[in-house]
Short mmCIF file of C-alpha atoms and ligand atoms in Angstrom, two decimals:
data_model
loop_
_atom_site.label_atom_id
_atom_site.label_comp_id
_atom_site.label_asym_id
_atom_site.label_seq_id
_atom_site.Cartn_x
_atom_site.Cartn_y
_atom_site.Cartn_z
CA MET A 1 76.20 167.39 98.60
CA GLU A 2 74.67 168.57 95.35
CA THR A 3 72.70 165.90 93.49
CA LYS A 4 73.04 166.26 89.72
CA ILE A 5 70.64 164.73 87.20
CA LYS A 6 72.40 164.11 83.89
CA ALA A 7 71.38 162.56 80.58
CA ILE A 8 73.49 159.55 79.61
CA THR A 9 76.31 160.86 77.40
CA PRO A 10 80.00 159.94 77.00
CA ASP A 11 80.83 162.74 79.48
CA SER A 12 78.32 161.75 82.16
CA LEU A 13 79.43 158.11 81.82
CA VAL A 14 83.04 159.10 82.55
CA GLU A 15 81.85 161.08 85.56
CA ALA A 16 79.73 158.13 86.76
CA LYS A 17 82.62 155.72 86.32
CA ASN A 18 84.98 157.96 88.33
CA LEU A 19 82.42 158.27 91.12
CA ILE A 20 81.94 154.49 91.22
CA PHE A 21 85.69 153.84 91.48
CA ASP A 22 85.86 156.49 94.23
CA GLY A 23 83.43 154.37 96.26
CA GLU A 24 80.39 156.60 95.66
CA VAL A 25 76.88 155.52 94.74
CA VAL A 26 75.26 156.58 91.44
CA ALA A 27 71.61 156.15 90.47
CA MET A 28 71.00 154.45 87.14
CA PRO A 29 67.95 153.70 85.02
CA THR A 30 66.88 150.16 84.15
CA GLU A 31 63.87 148.86 82.23
CA THR A 32 62.11 148.02 85.52
CA VAL A 33 62.86 150.75 88.11
CA TYR A 34 65.85 153.00 88.87
CA GLY A 35 68.68 151.48 90.90
CA LEU A 36 71.12 152.93 93.43
CA GLY A 37 74.40 151.54 92.14
CA GLY A 38 77.78 150.90 93.72
CA ASN A 39 80.94 148.83 93.10
CA ALA A 40 80.14 145.23 94.13
CA PHE A 41 83.77 144.61 95.13
CA ASP A 42 83.96 147.65 97.42
CA ASP A 43 82.82 147.02 101.03
CA GLY A 44 82.51 150.74 101.71
CA ALA A 45 80.37 151.41 98.64
CA VAL A 46 78.05 148.51 99.46
CA GLN A 47 77.68 149.66 103.07
CA ARG A 48 77.01 153.18 101.81
CA ILE A 49 74.08 151.87 99.71
CA PHE A 50 72.52 150.27 102.81
CA ALA A 51 73.07 153.46 104.82
CA VAL A 52 71.68 155.87 102.22
CA LYS A 53 68.54 153.76 101.69
CA GLY A 54 68.00 152.89 105.33
CA ARG A 55 67.83 149.28 104.16
CA PRO A 56 67.68 146.43 106.72
CA ALA A 57 71.11 144.77 106.93
CA ASP A 58 69.67 141.31 106.16
CA ASN A 59 68.20 142.12 102.73
CA PRO A 60 70.71 141.16 100.00
CA LEU A 61 71.46 143.16 96.84
CA ILE A 62 71.37 142.30 93.13
CA ALA A 63 74.59 142.54 91.08
CA HIS A 64 74.02 144.11 87.64
CA VAL A 65 76.35 143.25 84.74
CA HIS A 66 76.59 144.09 81.03
CA THR A 67 75.74 141.53 78.36
CA GLY A 68 79.37 140.58 77.72
CA TYR A 69 80.41 140.14 81.35
CA ASP A 70 82.09 136.83 82.24
CA LEU A 71 79.75 135.36 84.87
CA SER A 72 82.29 132.77 86.02
CA GLN A 73 84.04 135.56 87.96
CA ILE A 74 81.10 135.86 90.33
CA ILE A 75 79.06 132.66 90.13
CA ASP A 76 80.26 129.26 91.20
CA TYR A 77 77.83 126.90 89.52
CA ASP A 78 75.69 127.46 86.46
CA PRO A 79 73.06 124.74 85.90
CA PRO A 80 72.25 124.00 82.22
CA TYR A 81 68.67 125.22 82.66
CA ALA A 82 69.95 128.65 83.79
CA LYS A 83 71.72 129.02 80.44
CA LYS A 84 68.41 128.35 78.70
CA LEU A 85 66.75 131.04 80.81
CA ARG A 86 69.47 133.55 79.98
CA GLU A 87 69.12 132.78 76.27
CA ALA A 88 65.37 133.18 76.40
CA PHE A 89 65.01 136.26 78.63
CA LEU A 90 68.27 138.17 79.02
CA PRO A 91 69.03 140.96 78.83
CA GLY A 92 65.73 141.73 80.53
CA PRO A 93 63.74 141.87 83.79
CA LEU A 94 64.83 138.50 85.20
CA THR A 95 67.29 138.19 88.12
CA LEU A 96 68.86 134.75 88.68
CA VAL A 97 70.16 133.68 92.10
CA TYR A 98 73.27 131.45 91.74
CA PRO A 99 75.79 129.92 94.14
CA SER A 100 78.38 132.69 94.62
CA THR A 101 82.16 132.54 94.20
CA GLY A 102 82.31 134.88 97.17
CA LYS A 103 84.44 137.37 95.22
CA VAL A 104 82.08 140.31 95.61
CA SER A 105 81.88 142.14 98.94
CA ALA A 106 80.45 139.97 101.73
CA TYR A 107 77.96 142.76 102.42
CA VAL A 108 76.22 142.17 99.05
CA SER A 109 74.51 138.90 99.96
CA CYS A 110 74.29 139.54 103.72
CA GLY A 111 76.04 136.30 104.64
CA LEU A 112 74.23 134.05 102.13
CA ASN A 113 76.39 131.89 99.85
CA THR A 114 74.35 132.89 96.83
CA LEU A 115 74.46 135.93 94.53
CA ALA A 116 71.58 137.50 92.61
CA VAL A 117 72.67 138.58 89.12
CA ARG A 118 70.75 140.72 86.65
CA VAL A 119 71.51 141.80 83.08
CA PRO A 120 69.22 144.78 82.41
CA SER A 121 68.06 145.49 78.85
CA HIS A 122 67.87 149.29 79.26
CA ALA A 123 70.36 150.82 76.77
CA GLY A 124 71.51 153.46 79.29
CA ALA A 125 72.10 150.80 81.96
CA GLN A 126 74.12 148.74 79.50
CA SER A 127 76.27 151.78 78.56
CA PHE A 128 76.97 152.46 82.22
CA LEU A 129 77.75 148.80 83.02
CA LYS A 130 80.05 148.53 80.01
CA ALA A 131 81.83 151.75 81.00
CA VAL A 132 82.64 150.42 84.49
CA ASP A 133 83.03 146.75 83.43
CA ILE A 134 82.46 145.47 86.98
CA PRO A 135 79.29 144.18 88.69
CA ILE A 136 77.26 147.07 90.06
CA VAL A 137 75.07 146.21 93.02
CA ALA A 138 71.86 148.20 92.94
CA PRO A 139 68.71 148.03 95.00
CA SER A 140 65.73 150.06 93.81
CA ALA A 141 66.63 153.74 94.27
CA ASN A 142 64.01 154.59 96.89
CA LEU A 143 64.23 155.12 100.63
CA SER A 144 63.57 151.79 102.34
CA LYS A 145 59.81 151.05 102.52
CA HIS A 146 58.96 153.91 100.15
CA VAL A 147 57.58 153.42 96.63
CA SER A 148 60.14 152.30 94.02
CA PRO A 149 61.22 154.96 91.48
CA THR A 150 60.34 154.87 87.79
CA SER A 151 61.86 158.24 86.84
CA ALA A 152 64.95 160.30 87.66
CA GLU A 153 62.68 162.79 89.46
CA HIS A 154 61.43 160.05 91.79
CA VAL A 155 65.04 159.26 92.71
CA TYR A 156 65.75 162.96 93.26
CA ASP A 157 62.72 163.26 95.55
CA ASP A 158 64.10 160.52 97.83
CA PHE A 159 67.84 161.24 97.69
CA ASN A 160 68.38 164.93 96.96
CA GLY A 161 71.56 165.93 98.80
CA GLN A 162 72.53 162.30 99.59
CA ILE A 163 74.01 161.08 96.30
CA PRO A 164 76.19 162.91 93.75
CA LEU A 165 74.67 161.79 90.44
CA ILE A 166 71.50 160.42 88.89
CA LEU A 167 71.88 159.12 85.32
CA ASP A 168 68.61 160.04 83.62
CA GLY A 169 67.39 157.37 81.21
CA GLY A 170 63.78 158.52 81.03
CA VAL A 171 60.71 156.80 82.44
CA CYS A 172 61.10 153.04 83.10
CA GLU A 173 58.94 151.00 80.74
CA GLY A 174 58.47 147.92 82.91
CA GLY A 175 57.43 149.64 86.11
CA ILE A 176 57.81 146.82 88.64
CA GLU A 177 61.07 145.22 89.77
CA SER A 178 62.57 142.21 88.03
CA THR A 179 61.40 138.66 88.65
CA VAL A 180 63.86 137.11 91.13
CA CYS A 181 64.37 133.40 90.43
CA ASP A 182 66.51 130.93 92.38
CA VAL A 183 68.59 128.66 90.14
CA THR A 184 70.55 126.86 92.86
CA GLY A 185 68.26 123.82 92.89
CA GLU A 186 67.03 121.20 90.41
CA TYR A 187 64.56 123.58 88.79
CA PRO A 188 63.94 127.35 88.95
CA VAL A 189 61.90 128.79 91.82
CA ILE A 190 60.52 132.34 91.70
CA LEU A 191 61.28 134.28 94.90
CA ARG A 192 59.75 137.58 93.75
CA PRO A 193 57.17 137.73 90.93
CA GLY A 194 57.60 140.22 88.08
CA LEU A 195 57.29 140.75 84.36
CA ILE A 196 58.84 137.38 83.48
CA THR A 197 56.15 135.02 84.75
CA ALA A 198 56.26 131.45 86.07
CA LYS A 199 54.46 130.31 82.92
CA MET A 200 57.09 131.95 80.69
CA ILE A 201 59.90 130.29 82.66
CA ALA A 202 58.17 126.89 82.66
CA SER A 203 57.64 127.16 78.89
CA VAL A 204 61.44 127.28 78.45
CA VAL A 205 62.66 124.76 81.06
CA GLY A 206 59.56 122.65 81.73
CA LYS A 207 59.04 123.52 85.38
CA CYS A 208 58.99 126.55 87.66
CA GLY A 209 58.26 126.78 91.38
CA GLU A 210 56.85 129.85 93.10
CA TYR A 211 57.90 130.85 96.57
CA THR A 212 55.12 133.32 97.34
CA PRO A 213 52.89 131.50 99.82
CA ASN A 214 50.46 134.28 100.68
CA LEU A 215 50.42 135.98 97.37
CA THR A 216 50.00 133.37 94.65
CA ALA A 217 47.49 133.94 91.88
CA GLY A 218 43.89 133.46 92.90
CA GLU A 219 44.47 133.20 96.63
CA LYS A 220 42.24 135.43 98.75
CA VAL A 221 43.78 138.57 100.18
CA LYS A 222 44.57 138.01 103.82
CA SER A 223 44.28 140.95 106.19
CA PRO A 224 46.65 143.58 104.79
CA GLY A 225 47.99 143.86 108.32
CA VAL A 226 49.74 140.52 108.11
CA LEU A 227 51.71 141.63 105.09
CA TYR A 228 55.07 143.27 105.50
CA LYS A 229 54.74 146.96 104.64
CA HIS A 230 56.79 147.95 101.61
CA TYR A 231 56.55 150.11 98.50
CA SER A 232 54.25 152.41 100.47
CA PRO A 233 53.03 155.89 99.65
CA ARG A 234 53.07 158.41 102.52
CA CYS A 235 49.33 158.41 102.96
CA GLN A 236 46.97 155.96 104.54
CA THR A 237 45.91 153.14 102.26
CA LEU A 238 42.99 150.75 102.21
CA LEU A 239 42.82 147.80 99.85
CA PHE A 240 39.58 146.24 98.63
CA GLU A 241 38.81 143.28 96.41
CA ASN A 242 35.93 144.79 94.51
CA ALA A 243 34.33 148.08 93.45
CA ALA A 244 31.28 147.74 95.74
CA ASP A 245 33.40 147.53 98.91
CA GLY A 246 35.57 150.40 97.63
CA LEU A 247 32.51 152.56 96.99
CA ALA A 248 31.17 151.87 100.50
CA ALA A 249 34.58 152.81 101.90
CA CYS A 250 34.61 156.11 99.96
CA LYS A 251 31.45 157.08 101.81
CA GLY A 252 32.77 155.98 105.19
CA VAL A 253 36.24 157.50 105.13
CA ASN A 254 36.83 160.42 107.44
CA ALA A 255 39.17 162.56 105.32
CA THR A 256 38.84 165.50 102.99
CA ARG A 257 41.34 164.33 100.42
CA VAL A 258 40.47 160.83 99.19
CA ALA A 259 41.75 159.14 96.03
CA VAL A 260 40.89 155.81 94.43
CA LEU A 261 43.43 153.64 92.61
CA CYS A 262 41.73 151.20 90.26
CA GLU A 263 41.76 149.63 86.80
CA ASN A 264 40.13 151.41 83.88
CA ALA A 265 37.15 149.03 83.77
CA ILE A 266 35.69 150.47 87.01
CA ALA A 267 37.19 153.99 86.95
CA GLU A 268 33.98 155.65 85.73
CA THR A 269 32.05 154.39 88.78
CA PHE A 270 34.40 156.35 91.04
CA VAL A 271 34.72 159.42 88.81
CA LYS A 272 30.97 159.88 89.33
CA THR A 273 31.41 160.09 93.11
CA GLY A 274 33.76 163.07 92.73
CA VAL A 275 36.87 161.52 94.32
CA THR A 276 40.26 161.76 92.59
CA VAL A 277 40.70 158.67 90.43
CA LEU A 278 44.17 157.25 89.72
CA ASN A 279 43.61 155.01 86.72
CA LEU A 280 45.92 152.01 86.36
CA GLY A 281 44.78 151.35 82.78
CA GLU A 282 43.71 148.14 81.09
CA THR A 283 46.47 145.70 80.21
CA GLU A 284 48.71 143.97 82.74
CA GLN A 285 51.76 145.72 81.25
CA GLU A 286 50.05 149.10 81.56
CA MET A 287 49.12 148.41 85.19
CA ALA A 288 52.70 147.36 86.02
CA ALA A 289 54.12 150.43 84.28
CA ARG A 290 51.79 152.87 86.08
CA LEU A 291 51.58 151.39 89.59
CA TYR A 292 54.53 153.16 91.26
CA GLU A 293 53.98 156.44 89.41
CA LEU A 294 50.40 156.48 90.71
CA LEU A 295 51.36 155.45 94.27
CA ARG A 296 53.78 158.41 94.31
CA GLU A 297 51.04 160.63 92.88
CA ALA A 298 48.67 159.41 95.62
CA GLU A 299 50.84 160.77 98.42
CA LYS A 300 50.71 164.21 96.79
CA VAL A 301 46.98 164.37 96.13
CA CYS A 302 45.31 162.55 99.02
CA ASP A 303 45.40 161.70 102.70
CA VAL A 304 43.64 158.37 102.21
CA LEU A 305 44.09 156.09 99.21
CA ILE A 306 41.41 153.51 98.49
CA ALA A 307 42.91 150.86 96.23
CA ILE A 308 40.77 148.31 94.41
CA GLU A 309 42.40 145.10 93.24
CA PRO A 310 42.28 144.59 89.47
CA GLN A 311 40.24 141.49 88.56
CA LYS A 312 42.93 139.70 86.57
CA LYS A 313 45.11 137.83 89.07
CA ASP A 314 47.49 135.72 86.97
CA GLY A 315 50.51 136.32 84.73
CA VAL A 316 52.17 139.70 85.27
CA MET A 317 49.34 140.58 87.69
CA VAL A 318 50.90 138.21 90.27
CA GLY A 319 53.74 140.74 90.49
CA VAL A 320 51.50 143.81 90.35
CA LEU A 321 49.23 142.45 93.12
CA ASN A 322 52.26 141.45 95.23
CA ARG A 323 53.43 145.09 95.15
CA LEU A 324 49.95 146.58 95.61
CA ARG A 325 49.19 144.38 98.63
CA LYS A 326 52.52 145.22 100.25
CA ALA A 327 51.93 148.93 99.68
CA CYS A 328 48.76 148.86 101.77
CA THR A 329 48.96 149.48 105.50
CA SER A 330 46.90 147.67 108.06
CA VAL A 331 45.48 150.90 109.43
CA ASP A 332 41.73 150.91 109.02
CA ILE A 333 40.53 154.51 109.21
CA ARG A 334 36.88 153.84 108.34
CA HIS A 335 34.32 154.73 110.98
O1 TXA B 401 64.34 145.33 88.87
C1 TXA B 401 65.08 145.18 89.85
O2 TXA B 401 65.40 144.05 90.28
C2 TXA B 401 65.63 146.45 90.51
C3 TXA B 401 66.51 147.19 89.51
C4 TXA B 401 67.21 148.37 90.11
O3 TXA B 401 67.41 146.28 88.95
N1 TXA B 401 66.32 146.13 91.72
C5 TXA B 401 65.69 145.74 92.85
O4 TXA B 401 66.52 145.58 93.93
O5 TXA B 401 64.49 145.58 92.91
P1 TXA B 401 65.98 145.46 95.44
O6 TXA B 401 67.21 145.47 96.26
O7 TXA B 401 64.98 146.51 95.69
O8 TXA B 401 65.36 144.04 95.52
C6 TXA B 401 66.22 142.89 95.46
C7 TXA B 401 65.45 141.65 95.79
C8 TXA B 401 65.10 141.59 97.27
O9 TXA B 401 63.81 141.03 97.40
C9 TXA B 401 66.18 140.67 97.81
O10 TXA B 401 65.76 140.01 98.97
C10 TXA B 401 66.37 139.70 96.64
O11 TXA B 401 66.25 140.51 95.49
N2 TXA B 401 67.71 139.09 96.65
C11 TXA B 401 68.90 139.68 96.41
N3 TXA B 401 69.91 138.82 96.55
C12 TXA B 401 69.37 137.63 96.89
C13 TXA B 401 69.91 136.34 97.18
N4 TXA B 401 71.21 136.09 97.17
N5 TXA B 401 69.03 135.36 97.51
C14 TXA B 401 67.70 135.60 97.54
N6 TXA B 401 67.13 136.80 97.27
C15 TXA B 401 67.96 137.80 96.95
MG1 MG B 402 63.34 147.58 96.45
#
């Protein structure tokens, strides 16, 4: 199958819509990362998404809808505080998990009675969702366990020959996936941290729980080996909490191609040693926006990536650190 990359135009939207109603999957941009989209009501399309990605069958998908979509078709109960969250943050990088009506394909939520719903703010995503006018389920458009894609080229690198069309909406501004927040209980609980932080949610509805036991702000990094591998570049990775340990590791690593991923504040220290430096930048938004691009760059330029945790641990950095820690393997190749 030929994989076409097309700018979002009236013509490419018609083509995308036809493909979707034929049961195919189409990659689409969002403000966070690219998604691999399919018709949420079509069992075959949903199964195809799992197959193309190599995604474990027990990991549910997010349904994406346009701003005017009638949520009552797909969600069963809408607590008053969820409405406040939608008014404050949507469209945008916040996914809400509601009790489901069960109308979408049973494969979407992998047997759970809930449904994750997201209203992306990306103009191209909105055009596509309005054109189809149905919920589009879309996981990040990367092979399972690989780094999430923030450009059409990243999607092409993972799925060339496997999908018919990639709608090209440019580079994603957000850079890490949406905050996933459960709204089935008395108050919201974050299941996956992201650009909409617990503090932002609590400021609107008074309270916000966080279901990230190992990865909450300020908690010490446990052995990377205990963390489920995810978002990983195809090179070996080592994660350190500070520049001094990273520097010592640079000297001890047995590899010719070594790169360091770190924040701007300590980049100069590593530039001096002669290794390739992948600079995450300074602000939390910059670090989120660059993380996946640089992890994909790492697999091209090095055999071993030494990553140093940025010092800021709260706010958006909860999400950035969650992804960075999961990207790092437990393999210790120092000697
Ligand atoms: O920014 C994003 O959310 C991107 C773009 C494409 O929208 N999508 C994305 O999808 O990151 P994916 O499939 O890579 O991650 C979906 C996350 C997973 O952690 C999944 O377990 C969780 O959302 N999730 C989906 N449905 C759920 C549900 N019913 N209950 C709890 N968690 C759910
Ligand atoms: Mg993903």
